[in-house]
Structure formats: C-alpha cells, structure tokens
Coordinates of C-alpha atoms in Angstrom, one line a residue:
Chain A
X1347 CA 14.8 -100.5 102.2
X1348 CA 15.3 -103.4 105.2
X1349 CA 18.0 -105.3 105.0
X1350 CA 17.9 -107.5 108.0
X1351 CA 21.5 -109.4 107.2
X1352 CA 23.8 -108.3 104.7
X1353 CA 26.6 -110.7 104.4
X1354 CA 29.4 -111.1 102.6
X1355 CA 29.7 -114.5 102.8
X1356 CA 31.9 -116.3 99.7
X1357 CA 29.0 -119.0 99.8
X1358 CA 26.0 -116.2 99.4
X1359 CA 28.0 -114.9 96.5
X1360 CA 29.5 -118.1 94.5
X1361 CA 26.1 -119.8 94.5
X1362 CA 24.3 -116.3 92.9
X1363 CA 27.2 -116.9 90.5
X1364 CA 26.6 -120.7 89.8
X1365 CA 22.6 -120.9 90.0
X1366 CA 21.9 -117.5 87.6
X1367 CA 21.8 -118.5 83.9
X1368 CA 22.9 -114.9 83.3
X1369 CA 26.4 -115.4 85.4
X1370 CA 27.4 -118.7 83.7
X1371 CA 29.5 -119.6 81.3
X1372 CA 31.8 -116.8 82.3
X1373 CA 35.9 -116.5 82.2
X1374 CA 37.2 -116.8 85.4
X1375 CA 38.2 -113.2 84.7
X1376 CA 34.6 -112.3 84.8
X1377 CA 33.9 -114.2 87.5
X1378 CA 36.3 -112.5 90.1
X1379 CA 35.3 -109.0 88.4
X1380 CA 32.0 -109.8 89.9
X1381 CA 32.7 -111.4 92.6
X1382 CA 34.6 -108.3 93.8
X1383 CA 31.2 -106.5 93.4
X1384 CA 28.6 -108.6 94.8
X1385 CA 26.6 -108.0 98.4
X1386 CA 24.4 -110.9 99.5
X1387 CA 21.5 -110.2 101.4
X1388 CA 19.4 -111.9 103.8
X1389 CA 15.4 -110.7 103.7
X1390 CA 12.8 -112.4 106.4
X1391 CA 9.3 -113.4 105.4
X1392 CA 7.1 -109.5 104.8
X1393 CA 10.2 -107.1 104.2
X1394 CA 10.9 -105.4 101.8
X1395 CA 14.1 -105.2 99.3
X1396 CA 12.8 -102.2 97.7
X1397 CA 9.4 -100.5 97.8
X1398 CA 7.4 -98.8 94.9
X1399 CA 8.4 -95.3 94.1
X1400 CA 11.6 -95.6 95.5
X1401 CA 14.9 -95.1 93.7
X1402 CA 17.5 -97.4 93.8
X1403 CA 20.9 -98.1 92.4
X1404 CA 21.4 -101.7 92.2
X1405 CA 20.4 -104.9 90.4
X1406 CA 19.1 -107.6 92.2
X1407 CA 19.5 -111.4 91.8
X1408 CA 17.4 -113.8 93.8
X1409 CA 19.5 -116.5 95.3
X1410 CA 17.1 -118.5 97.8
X1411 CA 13.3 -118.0 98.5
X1412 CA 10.4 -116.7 96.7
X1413 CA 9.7 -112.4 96.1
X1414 CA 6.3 -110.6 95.3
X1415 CA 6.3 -108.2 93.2
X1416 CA 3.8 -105.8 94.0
X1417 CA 2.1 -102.6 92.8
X1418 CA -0.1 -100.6 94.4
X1419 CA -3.7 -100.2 92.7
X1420 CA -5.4 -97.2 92.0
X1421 CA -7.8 -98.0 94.7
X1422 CA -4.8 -98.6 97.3
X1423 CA -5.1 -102.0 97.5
X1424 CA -1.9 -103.9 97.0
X1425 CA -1.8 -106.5 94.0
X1426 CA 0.9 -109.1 92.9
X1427 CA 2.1 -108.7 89.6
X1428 CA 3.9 -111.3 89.2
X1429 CA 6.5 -114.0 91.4
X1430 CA 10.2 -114.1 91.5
X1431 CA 11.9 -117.6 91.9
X1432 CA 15.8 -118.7 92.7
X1433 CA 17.6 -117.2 89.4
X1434 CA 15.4 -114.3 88.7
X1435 CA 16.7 -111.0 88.4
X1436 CA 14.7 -108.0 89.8
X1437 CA 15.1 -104.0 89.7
X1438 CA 16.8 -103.4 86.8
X1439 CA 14.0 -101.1 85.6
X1440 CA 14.7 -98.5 87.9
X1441 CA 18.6 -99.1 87.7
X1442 CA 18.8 -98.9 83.6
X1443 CA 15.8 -96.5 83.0
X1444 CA 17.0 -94.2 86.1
X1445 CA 13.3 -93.7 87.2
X1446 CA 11.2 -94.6 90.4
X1447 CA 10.8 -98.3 90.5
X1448 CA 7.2 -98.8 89.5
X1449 CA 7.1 -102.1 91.8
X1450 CA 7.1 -103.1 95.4
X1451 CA 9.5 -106.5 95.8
X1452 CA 8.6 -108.1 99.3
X1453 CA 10.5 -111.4 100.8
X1454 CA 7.2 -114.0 100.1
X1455 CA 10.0 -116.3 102.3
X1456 CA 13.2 -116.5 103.5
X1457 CA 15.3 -115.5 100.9
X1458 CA 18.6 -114.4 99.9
X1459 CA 19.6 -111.8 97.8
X1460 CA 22.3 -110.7 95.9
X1461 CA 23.3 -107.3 94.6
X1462 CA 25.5 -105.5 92.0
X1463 CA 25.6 -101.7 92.2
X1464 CA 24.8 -99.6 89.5
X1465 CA 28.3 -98.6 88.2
X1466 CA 29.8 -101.9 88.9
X1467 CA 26.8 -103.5 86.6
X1468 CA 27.1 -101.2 83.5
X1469 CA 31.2 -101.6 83.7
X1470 CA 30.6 -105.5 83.6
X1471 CA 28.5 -105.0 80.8
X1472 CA 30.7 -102.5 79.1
X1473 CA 33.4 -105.2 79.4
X1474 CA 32.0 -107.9 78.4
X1475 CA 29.7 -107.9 75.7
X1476 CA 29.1 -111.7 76.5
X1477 CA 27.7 -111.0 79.3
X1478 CA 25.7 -108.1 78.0
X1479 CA 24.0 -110.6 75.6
X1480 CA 23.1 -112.8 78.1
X1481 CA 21.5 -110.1 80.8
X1482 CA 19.3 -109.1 77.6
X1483 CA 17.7 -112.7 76.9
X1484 CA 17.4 -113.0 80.5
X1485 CA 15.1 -109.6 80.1
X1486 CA 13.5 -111.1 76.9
X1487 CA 12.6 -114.4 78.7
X1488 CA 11.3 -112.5 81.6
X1489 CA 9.0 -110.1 78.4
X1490 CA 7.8 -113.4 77.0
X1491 CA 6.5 -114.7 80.2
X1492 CA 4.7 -111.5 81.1
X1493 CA 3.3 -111.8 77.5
X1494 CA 2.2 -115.8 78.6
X1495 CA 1.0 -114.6 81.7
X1496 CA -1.2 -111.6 79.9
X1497 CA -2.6 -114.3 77.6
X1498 CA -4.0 -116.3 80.3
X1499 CA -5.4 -113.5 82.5
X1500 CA -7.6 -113.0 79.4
X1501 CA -8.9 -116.3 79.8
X1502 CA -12.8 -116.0 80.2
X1503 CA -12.9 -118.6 82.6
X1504 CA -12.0 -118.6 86.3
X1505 CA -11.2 -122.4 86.7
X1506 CA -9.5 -122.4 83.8
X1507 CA -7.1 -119.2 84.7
X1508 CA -6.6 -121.0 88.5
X1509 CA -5.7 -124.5 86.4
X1510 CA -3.2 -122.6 84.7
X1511 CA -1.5 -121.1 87.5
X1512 CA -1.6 -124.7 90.0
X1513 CA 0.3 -126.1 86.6
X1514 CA 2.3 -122.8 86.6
X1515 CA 3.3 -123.2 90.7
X1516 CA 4.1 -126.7 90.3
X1517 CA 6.4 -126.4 87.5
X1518 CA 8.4 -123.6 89.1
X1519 CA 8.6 -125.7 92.4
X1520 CA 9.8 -128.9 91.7
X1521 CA 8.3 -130.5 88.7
X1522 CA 8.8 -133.7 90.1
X1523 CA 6.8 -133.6 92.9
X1524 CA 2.5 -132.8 93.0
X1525 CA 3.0 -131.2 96.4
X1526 CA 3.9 -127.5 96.9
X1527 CA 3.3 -125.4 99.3
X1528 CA 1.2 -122.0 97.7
X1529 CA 3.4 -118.8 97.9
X1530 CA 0.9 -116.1 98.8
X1531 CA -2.4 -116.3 100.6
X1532 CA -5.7 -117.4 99.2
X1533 CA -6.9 -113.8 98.8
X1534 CA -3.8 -112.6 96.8
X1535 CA -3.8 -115.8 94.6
X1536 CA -7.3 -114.5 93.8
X1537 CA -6.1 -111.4 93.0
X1538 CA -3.6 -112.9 90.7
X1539 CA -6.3 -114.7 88.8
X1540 CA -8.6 -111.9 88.7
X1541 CA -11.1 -113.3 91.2
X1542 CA -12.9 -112.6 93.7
X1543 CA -12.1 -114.5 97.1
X1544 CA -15.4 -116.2 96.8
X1545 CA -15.2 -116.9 93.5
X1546 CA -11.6 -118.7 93.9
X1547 CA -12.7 -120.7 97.2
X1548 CA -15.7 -122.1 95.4
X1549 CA -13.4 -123.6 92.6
X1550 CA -10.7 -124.6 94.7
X1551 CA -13.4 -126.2 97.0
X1552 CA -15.0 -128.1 93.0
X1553 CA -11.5 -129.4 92.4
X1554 CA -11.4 -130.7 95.7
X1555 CA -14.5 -132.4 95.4
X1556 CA -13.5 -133.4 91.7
X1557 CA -10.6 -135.3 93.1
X1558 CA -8.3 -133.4 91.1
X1559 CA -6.4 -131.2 93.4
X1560 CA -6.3 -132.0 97.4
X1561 CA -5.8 -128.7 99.8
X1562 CA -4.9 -128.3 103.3
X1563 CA -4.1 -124.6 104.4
X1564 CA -1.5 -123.7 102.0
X1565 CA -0.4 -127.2 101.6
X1566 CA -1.6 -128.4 97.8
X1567 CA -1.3 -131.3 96.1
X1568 CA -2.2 -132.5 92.5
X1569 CA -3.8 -135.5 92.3
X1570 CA -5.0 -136.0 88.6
X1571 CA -2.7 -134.2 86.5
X1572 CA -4.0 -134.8 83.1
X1573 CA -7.6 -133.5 84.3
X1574 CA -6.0 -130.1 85.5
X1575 CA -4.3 -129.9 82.2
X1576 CA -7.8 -130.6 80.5
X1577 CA -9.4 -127.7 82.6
X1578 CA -6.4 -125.7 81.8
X1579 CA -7.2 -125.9 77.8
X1580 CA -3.6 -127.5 77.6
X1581 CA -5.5 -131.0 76.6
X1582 CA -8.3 -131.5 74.7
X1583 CA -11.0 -132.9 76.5
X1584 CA -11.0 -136.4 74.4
X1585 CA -7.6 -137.3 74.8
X1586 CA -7.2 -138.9 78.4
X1587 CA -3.4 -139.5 80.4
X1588 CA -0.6 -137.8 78.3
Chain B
X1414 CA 7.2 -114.6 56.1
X1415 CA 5.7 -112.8 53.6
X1416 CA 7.0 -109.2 52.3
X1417 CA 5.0 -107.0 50.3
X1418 CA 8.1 -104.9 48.5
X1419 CA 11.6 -104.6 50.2
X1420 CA 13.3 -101.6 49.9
X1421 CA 16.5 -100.4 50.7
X1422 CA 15.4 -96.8 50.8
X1423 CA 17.4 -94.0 52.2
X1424 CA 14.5 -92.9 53.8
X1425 CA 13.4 -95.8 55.8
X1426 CA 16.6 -96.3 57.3
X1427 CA 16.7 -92.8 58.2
X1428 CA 13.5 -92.8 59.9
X1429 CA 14.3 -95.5 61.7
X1430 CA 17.2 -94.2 63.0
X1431 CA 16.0 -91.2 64.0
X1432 CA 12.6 -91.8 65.7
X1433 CA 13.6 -95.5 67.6
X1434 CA 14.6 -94.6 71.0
X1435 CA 17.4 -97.3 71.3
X1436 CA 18.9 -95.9 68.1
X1437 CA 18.9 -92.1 69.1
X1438 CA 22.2 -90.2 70.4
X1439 CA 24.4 -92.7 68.3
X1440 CA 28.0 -91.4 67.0
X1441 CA 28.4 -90.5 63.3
X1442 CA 30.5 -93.8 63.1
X1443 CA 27.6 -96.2 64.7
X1444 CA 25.0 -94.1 61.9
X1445 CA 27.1 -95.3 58.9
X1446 CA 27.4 -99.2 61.0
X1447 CA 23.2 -99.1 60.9
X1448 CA 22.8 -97.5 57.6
X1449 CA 25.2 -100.8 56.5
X1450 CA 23.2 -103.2 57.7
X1451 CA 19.7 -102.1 57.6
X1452 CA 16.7 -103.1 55.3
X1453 CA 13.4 -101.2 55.3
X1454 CA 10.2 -103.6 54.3
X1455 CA 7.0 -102.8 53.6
X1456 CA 3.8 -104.4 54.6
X1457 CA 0.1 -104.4 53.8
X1458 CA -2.8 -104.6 56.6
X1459 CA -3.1 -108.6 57.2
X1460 CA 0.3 -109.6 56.1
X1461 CA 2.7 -111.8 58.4
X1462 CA 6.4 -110.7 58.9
X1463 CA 6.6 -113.5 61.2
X1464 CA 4.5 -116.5 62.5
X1465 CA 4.5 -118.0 65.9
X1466 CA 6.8 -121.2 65.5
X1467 CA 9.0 -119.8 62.6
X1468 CA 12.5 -119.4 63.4
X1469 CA 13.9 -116.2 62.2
X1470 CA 17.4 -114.4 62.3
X1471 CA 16.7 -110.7 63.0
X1472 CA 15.3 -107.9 65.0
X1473 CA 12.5 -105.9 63.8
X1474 CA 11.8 -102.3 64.3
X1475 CA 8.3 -101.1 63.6
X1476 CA 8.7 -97.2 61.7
X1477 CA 5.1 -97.1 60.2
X1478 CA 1.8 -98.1 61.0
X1479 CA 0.9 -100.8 64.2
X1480 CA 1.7 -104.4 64.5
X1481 CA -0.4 -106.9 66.1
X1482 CA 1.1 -109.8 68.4
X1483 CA -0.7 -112.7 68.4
X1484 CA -0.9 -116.2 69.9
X1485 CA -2.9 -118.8 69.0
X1486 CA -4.6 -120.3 71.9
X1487 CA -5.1 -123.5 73.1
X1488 CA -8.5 -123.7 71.3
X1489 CA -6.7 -122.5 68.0
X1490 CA -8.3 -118.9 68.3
X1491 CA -5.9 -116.1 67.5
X1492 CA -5.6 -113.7 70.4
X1493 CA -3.7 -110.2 70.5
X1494 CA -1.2 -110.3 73.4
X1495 CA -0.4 -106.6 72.7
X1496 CA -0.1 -104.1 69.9
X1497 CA 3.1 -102.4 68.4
X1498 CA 3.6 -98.6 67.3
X1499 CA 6.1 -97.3 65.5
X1500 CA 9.2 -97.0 67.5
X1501 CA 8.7 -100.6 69.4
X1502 CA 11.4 -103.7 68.6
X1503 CA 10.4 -107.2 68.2
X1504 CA 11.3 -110.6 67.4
X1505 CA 14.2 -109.8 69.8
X1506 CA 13.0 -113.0 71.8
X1507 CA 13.6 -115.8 68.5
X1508 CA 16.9 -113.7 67.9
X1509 CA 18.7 -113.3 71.6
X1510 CA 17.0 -116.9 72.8
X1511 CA 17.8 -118.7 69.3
X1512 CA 13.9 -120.2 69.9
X1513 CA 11.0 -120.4 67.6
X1514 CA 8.9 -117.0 67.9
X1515 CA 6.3 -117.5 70.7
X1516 CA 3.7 -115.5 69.0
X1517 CA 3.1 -113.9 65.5
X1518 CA 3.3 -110.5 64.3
X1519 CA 0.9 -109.1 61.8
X1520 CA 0.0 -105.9 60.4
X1521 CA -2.5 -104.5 61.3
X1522 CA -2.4 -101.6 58.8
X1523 CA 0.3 -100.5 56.5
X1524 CA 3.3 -101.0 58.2
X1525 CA 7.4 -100.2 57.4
X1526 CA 9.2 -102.0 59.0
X1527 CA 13.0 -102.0 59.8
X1528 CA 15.3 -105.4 59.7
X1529 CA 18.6 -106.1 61.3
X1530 CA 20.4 -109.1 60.7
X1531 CA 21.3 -110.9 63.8
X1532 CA 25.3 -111.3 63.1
X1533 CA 25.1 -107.4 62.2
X1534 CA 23.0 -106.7 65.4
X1535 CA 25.4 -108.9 67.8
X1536 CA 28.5 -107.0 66.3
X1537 CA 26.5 -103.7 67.0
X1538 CA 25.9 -104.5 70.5
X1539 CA 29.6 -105.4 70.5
X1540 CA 31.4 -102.6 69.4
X1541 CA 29.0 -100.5 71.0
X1542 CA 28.3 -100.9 74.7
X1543 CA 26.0 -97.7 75.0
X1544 CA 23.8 -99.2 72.1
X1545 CA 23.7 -102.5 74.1
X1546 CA 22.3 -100.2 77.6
X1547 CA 20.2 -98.3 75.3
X1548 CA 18.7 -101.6 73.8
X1549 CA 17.9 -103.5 77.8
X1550 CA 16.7 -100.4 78.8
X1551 CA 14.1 -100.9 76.1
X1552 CA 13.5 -103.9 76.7
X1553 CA 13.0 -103.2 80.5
X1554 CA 10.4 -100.4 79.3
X1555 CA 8.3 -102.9 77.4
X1556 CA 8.4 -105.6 80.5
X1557 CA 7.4 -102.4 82.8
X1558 CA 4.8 -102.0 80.1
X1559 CA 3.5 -105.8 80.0
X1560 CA 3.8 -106.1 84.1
X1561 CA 1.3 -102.8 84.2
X1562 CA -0.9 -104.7 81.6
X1563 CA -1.1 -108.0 83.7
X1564 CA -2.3 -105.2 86.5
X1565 CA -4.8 -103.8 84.3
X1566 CA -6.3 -107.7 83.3
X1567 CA -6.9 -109.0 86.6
X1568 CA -9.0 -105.9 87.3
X1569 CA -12.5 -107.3 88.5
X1570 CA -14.8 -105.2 86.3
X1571 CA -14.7 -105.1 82.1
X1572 CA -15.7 -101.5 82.1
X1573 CA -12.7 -100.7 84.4
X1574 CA -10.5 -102.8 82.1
X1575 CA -12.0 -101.0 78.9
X1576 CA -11.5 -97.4 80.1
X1577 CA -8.1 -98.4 80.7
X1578 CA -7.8 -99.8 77.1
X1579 CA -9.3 -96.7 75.8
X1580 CA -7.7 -94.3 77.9
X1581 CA -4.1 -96.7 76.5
X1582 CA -5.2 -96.0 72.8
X1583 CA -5.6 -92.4 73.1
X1584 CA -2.4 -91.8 74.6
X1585 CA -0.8 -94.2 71.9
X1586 CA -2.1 -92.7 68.7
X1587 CA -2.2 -88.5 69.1
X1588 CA -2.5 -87.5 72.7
X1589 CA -3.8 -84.3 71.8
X1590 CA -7.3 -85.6 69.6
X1591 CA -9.5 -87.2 71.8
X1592 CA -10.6 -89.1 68.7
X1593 CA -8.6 -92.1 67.0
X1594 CA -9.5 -95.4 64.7
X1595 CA -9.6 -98.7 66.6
X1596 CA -6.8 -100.6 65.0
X1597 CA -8.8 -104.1 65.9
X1598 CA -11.8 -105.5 65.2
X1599 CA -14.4 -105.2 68.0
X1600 CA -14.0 -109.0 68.5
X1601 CA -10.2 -108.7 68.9
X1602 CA -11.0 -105.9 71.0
X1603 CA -13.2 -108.1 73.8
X1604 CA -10.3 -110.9 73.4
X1605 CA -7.5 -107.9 74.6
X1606 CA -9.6 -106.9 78.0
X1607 CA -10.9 -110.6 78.4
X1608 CA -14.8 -110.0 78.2
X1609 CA -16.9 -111.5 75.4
X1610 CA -18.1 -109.8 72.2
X1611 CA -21.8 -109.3 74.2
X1612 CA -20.2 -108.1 77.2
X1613 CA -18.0 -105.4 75.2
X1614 CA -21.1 -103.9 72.9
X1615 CA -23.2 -103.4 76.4
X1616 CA -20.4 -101.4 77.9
X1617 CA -20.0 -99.5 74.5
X1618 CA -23.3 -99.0 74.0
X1619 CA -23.4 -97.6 78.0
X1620 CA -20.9 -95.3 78.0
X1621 CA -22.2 -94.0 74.5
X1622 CA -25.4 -93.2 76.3
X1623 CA -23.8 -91.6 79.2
X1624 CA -22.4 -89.1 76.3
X1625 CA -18.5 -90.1 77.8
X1626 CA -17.9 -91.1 73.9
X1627 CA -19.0 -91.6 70.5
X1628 CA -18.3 -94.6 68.5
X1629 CA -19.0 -95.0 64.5
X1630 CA -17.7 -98.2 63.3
X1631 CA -13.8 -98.4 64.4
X1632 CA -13.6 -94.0 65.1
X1633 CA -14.4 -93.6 68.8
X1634 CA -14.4 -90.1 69.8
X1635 CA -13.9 -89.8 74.1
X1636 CA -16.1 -87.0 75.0
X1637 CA -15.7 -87.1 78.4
X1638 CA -12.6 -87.8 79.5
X1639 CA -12.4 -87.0 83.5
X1640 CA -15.6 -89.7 83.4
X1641 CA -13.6 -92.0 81.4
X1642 CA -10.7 -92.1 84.0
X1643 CA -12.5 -91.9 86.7
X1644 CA -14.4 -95.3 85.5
X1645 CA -10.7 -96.6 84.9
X1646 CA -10.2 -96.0 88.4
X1647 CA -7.6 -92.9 87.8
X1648 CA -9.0 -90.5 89.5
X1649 CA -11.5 -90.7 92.5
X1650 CA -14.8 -90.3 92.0
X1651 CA -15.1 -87.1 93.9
X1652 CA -12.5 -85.1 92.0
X1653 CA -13.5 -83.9 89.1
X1654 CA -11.7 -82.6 85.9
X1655 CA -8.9 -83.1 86.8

C-alpha cells in the first residue's frame, strides 16, 4: 500500500465526517468516538490505496478526488469495475468478510482519503446501532447501483451503453454544468462499456458530428441533452426537450 | 404482492434459520427473537412477492426454490438483473432506504420464502450487534458478487460471457452434477449475458457440436468442462484438465 501523505490534519478528518452520508446525523458523542479513530490520507494520481489480493484492516472513506476500482482479468489485462466519488466508502469487503480484497483501488486524481481501522469500526458499530443502520443502506445503495450498472452493460447497443454512462459522468460531477472532464482514458472508458477502442472512438467521433456531445482530449461537453437522453433509451424518441 | 398460502410453519422458520448464513451461530435467546417474528410464505413459479415501485416493509429471505430480479427497461421489456437461491436476502434496499423497490422479484419456481417485519428486523439489528456484522458482511458478499458480474458483462465476446454464465449455474445448483435445469427461458437467458435470442442459439448450437455440452429443452448437461472454462477464459488454453 503507498501512502504518499498521511496526515492528521483536524480539517482532513471533520470534512470525511461532514461530507459522508454515513457519518451524519451523529451525537457529538459519536462524533469525537470517531474522530479519535480517523487517519486521512493523501494518494497522487496512479497509486494505489490497496491492491487486489491484498489484505487489509481498514475501511476507507473517499474524501476528495476520484478512485478506480480495478480487477485484474483472466487474461491479465486490468479492467475498471466501477468509480468511486467524494462520499463513497471502499474496502469493507475485505475488512468485514476477513478475505483478500478481490479489487485494486488506484488514486484516478488527487484524492484524499480517510481511514477507520478494523477494531475501531466494528466497536463504532457495536455502539451505535444508528450508525450500524446507516453503514448498511450506504452498502445497499452501493448493491443497487451495481445492479443499475449490470442492467445497462446488458444493453445491446454500444451508443446507447456510452449515452448512459456521459449521462452517468455528468450527474456525478456537477449536474449543473455539461462540461466534465472524463476520469479514465479513452481505452478504459471502453472497457467500461464493453467496447472495443475502435468501436468507442467511432461513436464518440458520430456524437460529435451529431452535435450532441463536443470532445477535446479528455475535456467533454454536452451539448443537446435531451438527444443523449433519447440515445440513452431514457426518452422516447417522439417526445422532444424535457 | 401476491401470496400463494402463508404459513407460520415451524419448519420454515427453522430452515431458515438454519441454512441463511447471516442467521447461523445466533444465541439461544436471538433463535426464540426470530422464531417471534418470522413468517414463512409460499410461492408458485410466476408469482410476484414484490414489484418494482411497490413500497414494502420487510426483508425477505429466499429458503426454497430461486427468485428472479427483474427491471423493467426503458423500452418496458422485463430484464433479469440477477437470480436468487435459497440462502440470499432481498428487498433489504425498499426496507434500509425507505424507497420504492428498484426492481421486482418473481419466482421463478416454487419458492418459500421467509419475512421479517422491518420494526422486528431494526430491533434485531439492535439488540444484536453480531447479527448486524453478520448482515453487512452479506450484503458486502452480494456487492462483491454484482461487481464480479459487471466484470463478466463488459467481456467482448458472448461465448466468453455464456461459459461464464454456465460455469455460474453449475456451481449454484449441485456442484457435484455437471447437469442442471435452466431456471430462465432461453430469451431471458440472452437478455442476462446481453446477446440476442439468434446470437445465444448459435453459440448453443456450437458448443453442442463441439460435444462441450448437451442441451434438451431447459436440462443442459456440460460434458466438457476444462473446454468450458477454458472458453470462459479460466484457464489458458494450453493447460488442460485442470
């Protein structure tokens, strides 16, 4: 595990506490048990907070920046299951099922990270069964959008799978603007999709032409929302600006 | 919701007890707290115990027979997002996030299923904080479980994506026959690895003829199993029998 910074900092913690749906609404009580119990870490762009196949001890909260969560295919090649944004929790497979982790999580960006060990977790838990309830419809939000995501990857159409996850990246960004910035590279945004490179390049290319999306290295923006949604399924194709 | 009989048989609740993971290793006291509060219900193949939009109030534990999860698309097809066997939860996402069921739950054979009350289920969690680790660590197994399925779906080629699915059912039903009864339609079937009907017969039909299994109606015997992962990508295609 690389941990380039680990800090301390009351900031790094306070805001882990404030910005996670699953650490608010506490007692003050609660909040100075954890606070008493949480690292904050600081992870450049490429390393990694764990890797798969490693064991570790700890939850993980993401603070700042964007994590992949990766897992090695059968073939070797890497593959992104899935992103982790600001609020996300991570790791707590390997922490409550006491196996391996059975995914990679790499810094997409700079990001910070907070951590609870192990024993300090499950006595948080143990003491407040508030809390407990929380951390478990955090984990059934997180099954549901695996589910969501599982139903689009079996989408029979390329374009309409890439719509989907455009209308997926802009809502996690900051739904009020049509310009993000993509979080992984063309190739592993194809991989996401299940597409080829080639096949992903020739429809990003089509929605340029189509005037729906603009694209400049990583730098996208949506330009005619409602016709991504149409392409995405998420409109039907006679109703026109909602 | 429909329910074909509901039973409060000794029986049911005793089998449900005793073969759910999250329930196992519970003290004497915590057995007579779920006996209390559980009811045991009984489906027939085709029959709803929940729809996607309904609101409901409790957690469901499948004891008998498989479950299908569906979601209606945005074309208004039905698609399975995954299948449930006896021992797997559900409808913990309506209870814990107090939001309408995001998908529905059907039988997909004859099913008995166990019910928990949500007031009865938060006090269990309560008074029992090993119950409550017990119950995310379940729920961290089925995310592990829909992550490695998103993996699976943005594999490039159907075949690889079939094996898988195959090579999935054989493991879920009786490790130890190499033969099993689908427990979808063929249609559904293409809809779970994302090909088309066409696309799923041709594959069928080729691995038939390369003798790696038999198929009669839904019973699919795998005769050659080493084949059948090595298609799935699971072992390389030098090694053999492994």
């Amino acid at each position: 595990m690389t941990c380039h910074t680990c800090i301390n900092a009351e900031d790094g913690r306070l805001s882990c506490l404030s910005r996670v749906p699953v650490f608010t609404q506490l007692s003050d009580a609660e909040v100075d048990l954890l606070h008493s119990v949480m690292q904050t870490s600081h992870y450049h762009k490429g390393e990694f907070i764990f890797r798969e196949g490693d064991r570790s001890d700890s939850l993980f909260v993401l603070n700042r920046g964007i994590i992949k969560l990766t897992k090695l295919e059968d073939n070797g090649k890497e593959h992104i299951l899935r992103l982790l944004f600001p609020g996300d929790f991570f790791g707590q497979f390997a922490l409550l099922q006491e196996k391996p982790h059975y995914a990679s999580a790499q810094a997409a960006d700079t990001t910070d990270v907070c951590r609870i060990y192990r024993k300090d977790f499950l006595d948080i838990l143990r003491r407040s069964p508030d809390t407990a309830a929380r951390f478990m419809t955090a984990l059934s939000g997180q099954l549901e959008e695996a589910d969501g995501w599982a139903a689009v990857l079996t989408l029979l159409e390329a374009d309409r799978r890439l719509a989907k996850m455009l209308l997926y990246f802009r809502q996690k960004f900051d739904p009020s603007s049509a310009e993000f910035t993509l979080p992984v590279s063309k190739k592993e945004l194809a991989g996401m999709i299940g597409a080829t490179p080639e096949t992903l390049s020739r429809k990003l290319r089509q929605l340029t032409e189509n005037g729906i999306i603009a694209v400049s290295n990583r730098k996208l923006r949506i330009i005619e929302e409602a016709a991504l949604r149409r392409l995405a399924g998420e409109i039907s194709p006679q109703s026109d600006n909602i």
